[in-house]
Tab-separated table of C-alpha atoms in Angstrom:
chain	number	residue	atom	x	y	z
A	1	UNK	CA	28.710	-29.284	16.817
A	2	UNK	CA	25.494	-31.013	17.906
A	3	UNK	CA	25.191	-34.781	17.568
A	4	UNK	CA	22.194	-34.435	15.244
A	5	UNK	CA	24.071	-31.978	12.962
A	6	UNK	CA	27.083	-34.307	12.874
A	7	UNK	CA	25.007	-37.332	11.878
A	8	UNK	CA	23.100	-35.353	9.231
A	9	UNK	CA	26.361	-34.131	7.646
A	10	UNK	CA	27.746	-37.671	7.426
A	11	UNK	CA	24.469	-38.912	5.940
A	12	UNK	CA	24.522	-36.132	3.261
A	13	UNK	CA	28.139	-36.923	2.361
A	14	UNK	CA	27.358	-40.635	2.133
A	15	UNK	CA	24.312	-39.984	-0.073
A	16	UNK	CA	26.427	-37.954	-2.517
A	17	UNK	CA	29.007	-40.731	-2.642
A	18	UNK	CA	26.423	-43.241	-3.812
A	19	UNK	CA	25.100	-41.006	-6.637
A	20	UNK	CA	24.350	-43.306	-9.667
A	21	UNK	CA	25.654	-40.843	-12.279
A	22	UNK	CA	28.994	-40.423	-10.559
A	23	UNK	CA	31.787	-40.861	-13.133
A	24	UNK	CA	34.692	-40.144	-10.793
A	25	UNK	CA	33.806	-42.347	-7.866
A	26	UNK	CA	37.457	-42.907	-6.753
A	27	UNK	CA	38.192	-39.170	-6.363
A	28	UNK	CA	34.931	-38.665	-4.562
A	29	UNK	CA	35.779	-41.446	-2.123
A	30	UNK	CA	39.158	-39.835	-1.337
A	31	UNK	CA	37.440	-36.481	-0.812
A	32	UNK	CA	34.878	-38.214	1.369
A	33	UNK	CA	37.570	-39.694	3.629
A	34	UNK	CA	39.380	-36.336	3.870
A	35	UNK	CA	36.143	-34.572	4.836
A	36	UNK	CA	35.269	-37.321	7.273
A	37	UNK	CA	38.631	-36.956	9.031
A	38	UNK	CA	38.237	-33.173	9.163
A	39	UNK	CA	34.725	-33.549	10.518
A	40	UNK	CA	35.871	-36.011	13.164
A	41	UNK	CA	38.058	-33.345	14.802
A	42	UNK	CA	34.984	-31.359	15.716
A	43	UNK	CA	32.880	-34.382	16.577
A	44	UNK	CA	31.048	-34.271	19.860
A	45	UNK	CA	31.979	-36.854	22.482
A	46	UNK	CA	28.674	-38.620	23.083
A	47	UNK	CA	29.165	-39.067	26.853
A	48	UNK	CA	30.203	-35.471	27.409
A	49	UNK	CA	27.357	-34.119	25.335
A	50	UNK	CA	24.784	-36.294	27.070
A	51	UNK	CA	26.308	-35.364	30.434
A	52	UNK	CA	26.124	-31.642	29.811
A	53	UNK	CA	22.564	-31.918	28.490
A	54	UNK	CA	21.564	-33.843	31.594
A	55	UNK	CA	23.424	-31.368	33.814
A	56	UNK	CA	21.517	-28.547	32.134
A	57	UNK	CA	18.313	-30.414	32.914
A	58	UNK	CA	19.448	-30.642	36.559
A	59	UNK	CA	20.111	-26.891	36.593
A	60	UNK	CA	16.767	-26.017	35.012
A	61	UNK	CA	14.428	-28.616	36.534
A	62	UNK	CA	15.848	-29.854	39.836
A	63	UNK	CA	17.833	-26.956	41.330
A	64	UNK	CA	14.890	-24.507	41.360
A	65	UNK	CA	12.607	-26.998	43.133
A	66	UNK	CA	15.084	-28.538	45.573
A	67	UNK	CA	13.178	-27.262	48.616
A	68	UNK	CA	9.878	-28.742	47.398
A	69	UNK	CA	11.671	-32.006	46.648
A	70	UNK	CA	13.125	-32.182	50.166
A	71	UNK	CA	9.684	-31.396	51.662
A	72	UNK	CA	8.239	-34.328	49.687
A	73	UNK	CA	11.040	-36.610	50.921
A	74	UNK	CA	10.423	-35.598	54.558
A	75	UNK	CA	6.724	-36.293	54.166
A	76	UNK	CA	7.499	-39.696	52.608
A	77	UNK	CA	9.685	-40.573	55.581
A	78	UNK	CA	6.790	-40.116	57.997
A	79	UNK	CA	4.637	-42.438	55.864
A	80	UNK	CA	7.382	-45.062	55.659
A	81	UNK	CA	8.031	-44.963	59.393
A	82	UNK	CA	4.325	-45.387	60.068
A	83	UNK	CA	4.219	-48.461	57.828
A	84	UNK	CA	7.004	-50.320	59.692
A	85	UNK	CA	6.121	-53.356	61.817
A	86	UNK	CA	5.771	-52.742	65.556
A	87	UNK	CA	9.039	-54.563	66.349
A	88	UNK	CA	11.002	-52.238	64.022
A	89	UNK	CA	9.355	-49.157	65.538
A	90	UNK	CA	10.318	-50.374	69.012
A	91	UNK	CA	13.932	-50.899	67.934
A	92	UNK	CA	14.099	-47.357	66.506
A	93	UNK	CA	12.695	-46.038	69.800
A	94	UNK	CA	15.374	-48.020	71.645
A	95	UNK	CA	18.069	-46.485	69.419
A	96	UNK	CA	16.665	-42.995	70.067
A	97	UNK	CA	16.826	-43.509	73.830
A	98	UNK	CA	20.212	-45.252	74.026
A	99	UNK	CA	23.420	-43.517	75.103
A	100	UNK	CA	26.190	-43.389	72.479
A	101	UNK	CA	28.868	-44.922	74.709
A	102	UNK	CA	31.784	-44.832	72.254
A	103	UNK	CA	31.013	-41.222	71.384
A	104	UNK	CA	31.226	-40.417	75.086
A	105	UNK	CA	34.621	-42.089	75.505
A	106	UNK	CA	35.882	-40.448	72.302
A	107	UNK	CA	36.574	-43.720	70.524
A	108	UNK	CA	33.703	-43.897	68.034
A	109	UNK	CA	35.543	-45.895	65.366
A	110	UNK	CA	38.421	-47.378	67.321
A	111	UNK	CA	38.735	-51.044	66.327
A	112	UNK	CA	40.290	-52.176	69.592
A	113	UNK	CA	37.547	-50.561	71.686
A	114	UNK	CA	34.857	-52.068	69.452
A	115	UNK	CA	36.262	-55.590	69.639
A	116	UNK	CA	36.729	-55.375	73.431
A	117	UNK	CA	33.104	-54.361	73.828
A	118	UNK	CA	31.905	-57.141	71.518
A	119	UNK	CA	33.964	-59.648	73.532
A	120	UNK	CA	32.535	-58.270	76.795
A	121	UNK	CA	28.972	-58.616	75.505
A	122	UNK	CA	29.729	-62.192	74.457
A	123	UNK	CA	30.733	-62.961	78.012
A	124	UNK	CA	34.370	-61.890	78.416
A	125	UNK	CA	33.203	-59.402	81.059
A	126	UNK	CA	31.661	-60.929	84.170
A	127	UNK	CA	29.449	-57.864	84.499
A	128	UNK	CA	27.538	-58.812	81.337
A	129	UNK	CA	24.143	-60.171	82.455
A	130	UNK	CA	23.739	-63.838	81.422
A	131	UNK	CA	20.556	-63.175	79.383
A	132	UNK	CA	22.486	-60.582	77.324
A	133	UNK	CA	25.431	-62.943	76.768
A	134	UNK	CA	23.095	-65.746	75.716
A	135	UNK	CA	21.023	-63.515	73.402
A	136	UNK	CA	24.152	-62.023	71.764
A	137	UNK	CA	25.943	-65.312	71.206
A	138	UNK	CA	22.811	-66.999	69.854
A	139	UNK	CA	22.192	-64.086	67.491
A	140	UNK	CA	25.819	-64.207	66.338
A	141	UNK	CA	25.528	-67.949	65.721
A	142	UNK	CA	22.356	-67.437	63.645
A	143	UNK	CA	24.050	-64.649	61.680
A	144	UNK	CA	27.162	-66.722	60.942
A	145	UNK	CA	25.083	-69.712	59.839
A	146	UNK	CA	23.017	-67.482	57.532
A	147	UNK	CA	26.188	-66.181	55.868
A	148	UNK	CA	28.245	-69.350	55.714
A	149	UNK	CA	29.143	-71.021	52.471
A	150	UNK	CA	29.599	-74.780	52.213
A	151	UNK	CA	33.368	-74.264	52.467
A	152	UNK	CA	33.080	-72.471	55.801
A	153	UNK	CA	30.827	-74.571	57.988
A	154	UNK	CA	29.814	-72.858	61.203
A	155	UNK	CA	30.372	-74.813	64.398
A	156	UNK	CA	28.024	-74.358	67.342
A	157	UNK	CA	29.034	-71.218	69.234
A	158	UNK	CA	26.377	-71.108	71.929
A	159	UNK	CA	28.646	-72.437	74.699
A	160	UNK	CA	31.759	-70.531	73.570
A	161	UNK	CA	33.940	-68.337	75.799
A	162	UNK	CA	35.016	-64.967	74.345
A	163	UNK	CA	38.413	-63.320	74.574
A	164	UNK	CA	39.627	-60.164	72.824
A	165	UNK	CA	43.099	-59.443	71.393
A	166	UNK	CA	44.603	-62.896	71.432
A	167	UNK	CA	48.163	-63.361	70.214
A	168	UNK	CA	48.301	-66.267	67.783
A	169	UNK	CA	51.983	-65.863	66.865
A	170	UNK	CA	54.830	-63.555	67.829
A	171	UNK	CA	53.577	-61.012	65.246
A	172	UNK	CA	49.867	-61.694	64.837
A	173	UNK	CA	47.048	-60.816	67.184
A	174	UNK	CA	43.430	-61.752	66.461
A	175	UNK	CA	40.813	-59.235	67.555
A	176	UNK	CA	38.387	-61.746	69.044
A	177	UNK	CA	38.446	-65.499	69.731
A	178	UNK	CA	35.453	-67.663	70.683
A	179	UNK	CA	36.414	-71.020	72.156
A	180	UNK	CA	34.351	-74.032	73.212
A	181	UNK	CA	35.175	-77.739	73.517
A	182	UNK	CA	33.827	-78.235	69.991
A	183	UNK	CA	34.712	-74.946	68.271
A	184	UNK	CA	37.271	-72.205	67.869
A	185	UNK	CA	36.338	-69.038	65.972
A	186	UNK	CA	38.742	-66.240	65.064
A	187	UNK	CA	37.069	-62.897	64.340
A	188	UNK	CA	39.108	-60.147	62.677
A	189	UNK	CA	37.434	-56.722	62.703
A	190	UNK	CA	38.133	-53.778	60.379
A	191	UNK	CA	36.525	-50.359	60.545
A	192	UNK	CA	38.683	-47.891	58.625
A	193	UNK	CA	41.731	-49.931	57.704
A	194	UNK	CA	41.816	-52.671	55.106
A	195	UNK	CA	43.163	-56.148	55.610
A	196	UNK	CA	46.940	-56.322	55.992
A	197	UNK	CA	48.897	-58.300	53.397
A	198	UNK	CA	48.092	-62.006	53.871
A	199	UNK	CA	46.461	-61.315	57.237
A	200	UNK	CA	43.473	-63.636	56.785
A	201	UNK	CA	45.672	-66.395	55.347
A	202	UNK	CA	47.980	-66.132	58.360
A	203	UNK	CA	45.017	-66.291	60.757
A	204	UNK	CA	43.550	-69.279	58.908
A	205	UNK	CA	46.863	-71.120	59.263
A	206	UNK	CA	47.162	-70.151	62.930
A	207	UNK	CA	43.575	-71.283	63.505
A	208	UNK	CA	44.136	-74.643	61.821
A	209	UNK	CA	47.246	-75.328	63.891
A	210	UNK	CA	45.597	-74.290	67.186
A	211	UNK	CA	42.584	-76.620	67.008
A	212	UNK	CA	42.348	-79.249	69.731
A	213	UNK	CA	41.016	-82.719	69.039
A	214	UNK	CA	37.287	-82.552	68.327
A	215	UNK	CA	37.313	-78.794	67.701
A	216	UNK	CA	36.138	-77.237	64.447
A	217	UNK	CA	37.517	-73.891	63.363
A	218	UNK	CA	35.992	-70.884	61.624
A	219	UNK	CA	37.516	-67.630	60.437
A	220	UNK	CA	35.234	-64.572	60.457
A	221	UNK	CA	35.948	-61.200	58.814
A	222	UNK	CA	33.856	-58.397	60.372
A	223	UNK	CA	34.036	-55.126	58.435
A	224	UNK	CA	32.409	-51.711	58.333
A	225	UNK	CA	31.970	-51.751	54.560
A	226	UNK	CA	31.166	-54.576	52.179
A	227	UNK	CA	34.020	-53.556	49.864
A	228	UNK	CA	36.534	-54.471	52.563
A	229	UNK	CA	35.775	-58.130	51.799
A	230	UNK	CA	38.864	-59.974	50.741
A	231	UNK	CA	39.624	-62.587	48.157
A	232	UNK	CA	41.513	-64.927	50.459
A	233	UNK	CA	41.544	-68.548	49.354
A	234	UNK	CA	40.886	-69.649	52.944
A	235	UNK	CA	37.286	-70.516	53.818
A	236	UNK	CA	35.846	-67.734	55.925
A	237	UNK	CA	32.578	-65.962	56.683
A	238	UNK	CA	32.325	-62.257	55.931
A	239	UNK	CA	29.837	-60.185	57.931
A	240	UNK	CA	29.486	-56.433	58.331
A	241	UNK	CA	28.898	-54.315	61.419
A	242	UNK	CA	25.472	-53.579	59.935
A	243	UNK	CA	24.694	-57.315	59.930
A	244	UNK	CA	25.805	-57.463	63.563
A	245	UNK	CA	23.730	-54.382	64.407
A	246	UNK	CA	20.529	-55.827	62.914
A	247	UNK	CA	21.166	-59.168	64.568
A	248	UNK	CA	21.915	-57.710	68.008
A	249	UNK	CA	19.019	-55.242	67.946
A	250	UNK	CA	16.822	-58.343	67.905
A	251	UNK	CA	18.928	-59.804	70.743
A	252	UNK	CA	18.491	-56.588	72.752
A	253	UNK	CA	14.727	-56.789	72.326
A	254	UNK	CA	14.840	-60.229	74.018
A	255	UNK	CA	16.360	-58.701	77.199
A	256	UNK	CA	14.865	-56.333	79.738
A	257	UNK	CA	15.776	-52.650	79.374
A	258	UNK	CA	17.981	-52.771	82.474
A	259	UNK	CA	19.829	-55.909	81.349
A	260	UNK	CA	20.299	-54.681	77.799
A	261	UNK	CA	21.352	-51.087	78.590
A	262	UNK	CA	25.056	-51.655	77.825
A	263	UNK	CA	24.235	-53.645	74.689
A	264	UNK	CA	21.940	-50.846	73.434
A	265	UNK	CA	24.588	-48.226	74.256
A	266	UNK	CA	27.081	-50.144	72.131
A	267	UNK	CA	24.562	-50.660	69.306
A	268	UNK	CA	23.799	-46.934	69.302
A	269	UNK	CA	27.504	-46.239	68.740
A	270	UNK	CA	27.659	-48.793	65.925
A	271	UNK	CA	24.507	-47.352	64.335
A	272	UNK	CA	25.772	-43.756	64.540
A	273	UNK	CA	29.504	-44.012	63.903
A	274	UNK	CA	30.056	-47.172	61.878
A	275	UNK	CA	26.858	-47.781	59.909
A	276	UNK	CA	25.466	-44.236	59.645
A	277	UNK	CA	21.874	-45.381	60.278
A	278	UNK	CA	21.135	-43.349	63.435
A	279	UNK	CA	21.864	-39.902	64.810
A	280	UNK	CA	21.840	-38.095	68.133
A	281	UNK	CA	18.597	-37.850	70.059
A	282	UNK	CA	15.169	-38.444	68.566
A	283	UNK	CA	14.565	-39.844	65.074
A	284	UNK	CA	12.970	-36.590	63.896
A	285	UNK	CA	16.196	-34.717	64.700
A	286	UNK	CA	18.411	-37.061	62.686
A	287	UNK	CA	19.597	-35.826	59.268
A	288	UNK	CA	17.125	-36.763	56.529
A	289	UNK	CA	19.539	-39.086	54.712
A	290	UNK	CA	20.231	-40.925	57.998
A	291	UNK	CA	16.483	-41.313	58.598
A	292	UNK	CA	16.113	-42.775	55.082
A	293	UNK	CA	19.014	-45.195	55.649
A	294	UNK	CA	17.507	-46.328	58.949
A	295	UNK	CA	14.123	-46.978	57.333
A	296	UNK	CA	15.737	-48.780	54.382
A	297	UNK	CA	17.536	-51.047	56.863
A	298	UNK	CA	14.256	-52.189	58.396
A	299	UNK	CA	12.402	-52.337	55.080
A	300	UNK	CA	15.129	-54.592	53.635
A	301	UNK	CA	15.057	-56.747	56.771
A	302	UNK	CA	11.273	-57.017	56.370
A	303	UNK	CA	11.620	-58.003	52.698
A	304	UNK	CA	14.180	-60.669	53.573
B	1	UNK	CA	37.596	-32.887	31.005
B	2	UNK	CA	39.982	-31.786	33.744
B	3	UNK	CA	38.268	-30.089	36.659
B	4	UNK	CA	40.270	-27.243	38.147
B	5	UNK	CA	37.586	-25.118	39.815
B	6	UNK	CA	34.442	-25.543	41.878
B	7	UNK	CA	31.629	-25.584	39.309
B	8	UNK	CA	28.154	-24.094	39.647
B	9	UNK	CA	26.572	-27.521	40.241
B	10	UNK	CA	29.201	-28.478	42.847
B	11	UNK	CA	28.795	-25.121	44.596
B	12	UNK	CA	25.009	-25.595	44.661
B	13	UNK	CA	25.387	-29.068	46.184
B	14	UNK	CA	27.914	-27.772	48.723
B	15	UNK	CA	25.501	-25.017	49.759
B	16	UNK	CA	22.655	-27.546	50.218
B	17	UNK	CA	24.235	-30.452	52.093
B	18	UNK	CA	20.947	-32.029	53.136
B	19	UNK	CA	19.794	-32.091	49.508
B	20	UNK	CA	23.168	-33.453	48.332
B	21	UNK	CA	23.275	-36.207	50.951
B	22	UNK	CA	19.609	-37.147	50.564
B	23	UNK	CA	19.027	-36.846	46.815
B	24	UNK	CA	22.399	-36.972	45.072
B	25	UNK	CA	24.260	-39.426	47.299
B	26	UNK	CA	21.314	-41.665	48.111
B	27	UNK	CA	22.219	-45.354	47.961
B	28	UNK	CA	18.726	-46.257	46.800
B	29	UNK	CA	16.223	-44.658	44.453
B	30	UNK	CA	14.440	-41.585	45.795
B	31	UNK	CA	10.827	-42.029	44.670
B	32	UNK	CA	10.101	-38.314	45.122
B	33	UNK	CA	12.472	-37.507	42.214
B	34	UNK	CA	10.277	-37.407	39.092
B	35	UNK	CA	11.161	-39.788	36.229
B	36	UNK	CA	11.956	-36.779	34.008
B	37	UNK	CA	14.433	-35.502	36.606
B	38	UNK	CA	16.348	-38.750	37.163
B	39	UNK	CA	18.822	-38.332	34.305
B	40	UNK	CA	19.683	-34.845	35.546
B	41	UNK	CA	20.120	-36.058	39.131
B	42	UNK	CA	22.352	-38.931	37.962
B	43	UNK	CA	24.467	-36.541	35.891
B	44	UNK	CA	24.751	-34.104	38.819
B	45	UNK	CA	25.844	-36.922	41.173
B	46	UNK	CA	28.553	-38.105	38.785
B	47	UNK	CA	29.700	-34.546	38.180
B	48	UNK	CA	29.812	-33.757	41.900
B	49	UNK	CA	31.837	-36.912	42.540
B	50	UNK	CA	34.225	-35.889	39.734
B	51	UNK	CA	34.729	-32.542	41.483
B	52	UNK	CA	35.201	-34.143	44.916
B	53	UNK	CA	37.752	-36.651	43.605
B	54	UNK	CA	39.637	-33.857	41.815
B	55	UNK	CA	39.582	-31.708	44.977
B	56	UNK	CA	40.759	-34.475	47.308
B	57	UNK	CA	43.521	-35.482	44.883
B	58	UNK	CA	44.589	-31.857	44.646
B	59	UNK	CA	44.830	-31.726	48.465
B	60	UNK	CA	46.762	-34.997	48.516
B	61	UNK	CA	49.238	-33.730	45.930
B	62	UNK	CA	49.699	-30.526	47.913
B	63	UNK	CA	50.521	-32.554	51.036
B	64	UNK	CA	52.914	-34.739	49.056
B	65	UNK	CA	54.670	-31.618	47.832
B	66	UNK	CA	54.992	-30.375	51.430
B	67	UNK	CA	56.547	-33.728	52.348
B	68	UNK	CA	58.996	-33.620	49.437
B	69	UNK	CA	62.487	-34.766	50.369
B	70	UNK	CA	61.369	-36.479	53.563
B	71	UNK	CA	61.080	-40.172	54.362
B	72	UNK	CA	57.350	-39.671	54.902
B	73	UNK	CA	56.747	-38.765	51.238
B	74	UNK	CA	57.483	-42.229	49.828
B	75	UNK	CA	55.330	-43.929	52.450
B	76	UNK	CA	52.462	-41.470	51.937
B	77	UNK	CA	52.478	-42.311	48.237
B	78	UNK	CA	53.051	-46.043	48.632
B	79	UNK	CA	49.569	-47.039	49.678
B	80	UNK	CA	47.670	-44.255	47.963
B	81	UNK	CA	43.906	-44.692	47.634
B	82	UNK	CA	42.720	-45.489	44.131
B	83	UNK	CA	40.383	-43.049	42.364
B	84	UNK	CA	37.546	-45.575	42.588
B	85	UNK	CA	38.056	-45.838	46.345
B	86	UNK	CA	38.140	-42.039	46.773
B	87	UNK	CA	34.986	-41.802	44.677
B	88	UNK	CA	33.027	-44.391	46.642
B	89	UNK	CA	34.066	-43.040	50.065
B	90	UNK	CA	34.512	-39.335	49.230
B	91	UNK	CA	37.598	-39.675	51.367
B	92	UNK	CA	41.386	-40.091	51.268
B	93	UNK	CA	43.410	-41.831	53.991
B	94	UNK	CA	47.148	-41.300	54.024
B	95	UNK	CA	49.440	-43.100	56.425
B	96	UNK	CA	52.380	-40.945	57.457
B	97	UNK	CA	55.427	-43.027	58.195
B	98	UNK	CA	56.742	-43.248	61.717
B	99	UNK	CA	59.582	-45.744	61.601
B	100	UNK	CA	57.824	-48.656	59.857
B	101	UNK	CA	54.268	-48.251	61.012
B	102	UNK	CA	51.286	-46.071	60.122
B	103	UNK	CA	51.043	-44.690	63.631
B	104	UNK	CA	49.936	-41.334	62.254
B	105	UNK	CA	47.342	-40.895	59.492
B	106	UNK	CA	46.134	-37.857	57.581
B	107	UNK	CA	42.508	-37.996	56.434
B	108	UNK	CA	40.820	-35.798	53.838
B	109	UNK	CA	37.101	-35.836	53.033
B	110	UNK	CA	34.109	-33.811	51.888
B	111	UNK	CA	30.923	-33.947	53.968
B	112	UNK	CA	28.642	-31.955	56.224
B	113	UNK	CA	30.510	-31.000	59.375
B	114	UNK	CA	28.768	-30.732	62.759
B	115	UNK	CA	30.490	-27.386	63.330
B	116	UNK	CA	29.391	-26.092	59.922
B	117	UNK	CA	25.901	-27.561	59.454
B	118	UNK	CA	23.939	-27.253	56.250
B	119	UNK	CA	26.886	-27.160	53.862
B	120	UNK	CA	29.385	-29.634	52.447
B	121	UNK	CA	32.895	-28.816	53.619
B	122	UNK	CA	36.381	-29.914	52.735
B	123	UNK	CA	37.891	-31.414	55.894
B	124	UNK	CA	41.403	-32.516	56.815
B	125	UNK	CA	42.348	-34.410	59.923
B	126	UNK	CA	45.426	-35.789	61.642
B	127	UNK	CA	44.955	-38.907	63.744
B	128	UNK	CA	47.149	-41.383	65.598
B	129	UNK	CA	46.700	-44.919	66.890
B	130	UNK	CA	44.562	-44.904	70.015
B	131	UNK	CA	47.427	-45.994	72.297
B	132	UNK	CA	49.517	-43.007	71.107
B	133	UNK	CA	46.834	-40.318	71.639
B	134	UNK	CA	49.158	-38.343	73.899
B	135	UNK	CA	50.952	-37.139	70.770
B	136	UNK	CA	47.903	-35.258	69.498
B	137	UNK	CA	46.754	-34.106	72.917
B	138	UNK	CA	49.977	-32.089	73.183
B	139	UNK	CA	49.170	-30.034	70.070
B	140	UNK	CA	47.359	-26.803	70.909
B	141	UNK	CA	44.104	-25.897	69.175
B	142	UNK	CA	44.014	-22.710	67.098
B	143	UNK	CA	41.287	-20.718	65.335
B	144	UNK	CA	41.250	-23.289	62.535
B	145	UNK	CA	42.780	-26.400	64.088
B	146	UNK	CA	40.223	-28.037	66.366
B	147	UNK	CA	39.991	-31.270	68.287
B	148	UNK	CA	37.296	-33.626	66.960
B	149	UNK	CA	35.146	-36.027	69.007
B	150	UNK	CA	37.805	-38.738	68.824
B	151	UNK	CA	40.525	-36.154	69.711
B	152	UNK	CA	41.930	-36.096	66.160
B	153	UNK	CA	43.034	-32.659	64.969
B	154	UNK	CA	40.604	-31.305	62.402
B	155	UNK	CA	40.767	-28.442	59.922
B	156	UNK	CA	37.797	-27.241	57.870
B	157	UNK	CA	38.666	-25.837	54.466
B	158	UNK	CA	37.471	-22.657	52.822
B	159	UNK	CA	33.873	-22.679	51.536
B	160	UNK	CA	33.350	-24.537	48.254
B	161	UNK	CA	32.101	-21.568	46.259
B	162	UNK	CA	31.720	-21.416	42.488
B	163	UNK	CA	34.880	-20.558	40.592
B	164	UNK	CA	37.334	-21.239	43.444
B	165	UNK	CA	40.472	-22.976	42.163
B	166	UNK	CA	40.969	-26.440	43.646
B	167	UNK	CA	44.664	-25.698	44.167
B	168	UNK	CA	43.776	-22.637	46.255
B	169	UNK	CA	41.537	-24.763	48.493
B	170	UNK	CA	44.251	-27.428	48.749
B	171	UNK	CA	46.985	-24.949	49.675
B	172	UNK	CA	44.798	-23.294	52.282
B	173	UNK	CA	44.042	-26.649	53.937
B	174	UNK	CA	47.653	-27.826	53.806
B	175	UNK	CA	48.845	-24.550	55.390
B	176	UNK	CA	47.095	-25.573	58.616
B	177	UNK	CA	47.081	-29.365	58.363
B	178	UNK	CA	50.688	-30.074	57.431
B	179	UNK	CA	52.350	-28.153	60.315
B	180	UNK	CA	49.982	-29.988	62.699
B	181	UNK	CA	50.946	-33.353	61.153
B	182	UNK	CA	54.618	-32.483	61.577
B	183	UNK	CA	54.129	-31.447	65.196
B	184	UNK	CA	52.307	-34.697	65.957
B	185	UNK	CA	55.127	-36.590	64.274
B	186	UNK	CA	57.681	-34.854	66.430
B	187	UNK	CA	55.680	-35.813	69.517
B	188	UNK	CA	55.579	-39.424	68.376
B	189	UNK	CA	59.324	-39.772	67.830
């Protein structure tokens, strides 16, 4: 039964019930309730009916013109790319040209490999050129300060030394630790997995007990998706790999191409395998939805 | 409404992966979709996600049934992904117990596969922790069991064509995926 038909039937029944010359109103009311109950069994579920009507509209209107719709989207992408600021266009060009290093070593989403590379770029590896280390650590500091709440104050990180996979107890190992005379920062990274039970709380306690005199601590949760954020009671800063990507693309643009080659190779892997905002080769060869995501990333950054 | 088969709308989306990923699964509004078409696109997205969740859960239940009576079964079920999580990621992750650790994981998802471009495919994969990769390297590839970029063992399901029972797709995938998961497990022990 259609929704309209159902409503009309109820309205007719109700109108009869209120008839002024009705001498047997009680019996009519009982009959009304019985009919109403019977009618209810065949009543349409509003959501389902609306859904199927809308699905029919999809079948009739959208499915036949899907190719034209995709052609319009592709054309829109060219316009949007053309409207980006020069710095964004340069960063997309850099992503096109970069080598996907973690794809090459067959560890595109391996957390340990990611955190080792991040630590290396922050100076754990002696081979990292100083301008790259400085640009990365400054960019990370700016990012953390932009995301910090009052409860999680960000200490200065610019002179910090980076180390990956640091054991903080007999059972717990933090992915990345930044240490300076005035600061200690624990960074826990998650790509596919979620946080282990009480993991952040345990790290916060380990961090608090490891601080030297004059050091301030900060716990950072670095995740692939925003929904991996956790409701720990401990003050912490939550950032995503996409935040890191945007921040470090700027850092890479501050270095020469030769200095920043390893950084760009890592960022290409993050963009392709973790954030889904880049593909193999040139922009025009990337899947359309990846192109749109990439443009949205820069458009949002521009709006901010 | 319980979904038991691949519907016409789901089959259409599966046959046009670029359209599905760009228009239906877009995280932001697609301005090229006309205002009059938006309700239909929204309904199609929700319907397609309903089908994908039903399909992935059907595959998961089939794998659970293959693991019946083993220690792995309880652990596979213990940390099962919620429907909302499956819906948002179009993916199921299932840790397979090795002693007390999720050293081995079975993944299920629906997306466009590099080896089958242009269409949405049902995919199953067996992976291990990076330091235990040797366990999957020992498993030989077959016509349907292939090594992915990260060396995980990957199976692509039958095409998602209209009218195909979800249980048929799930059984077909499990027939290849589960023996591989068991072989990897043996190599890990």
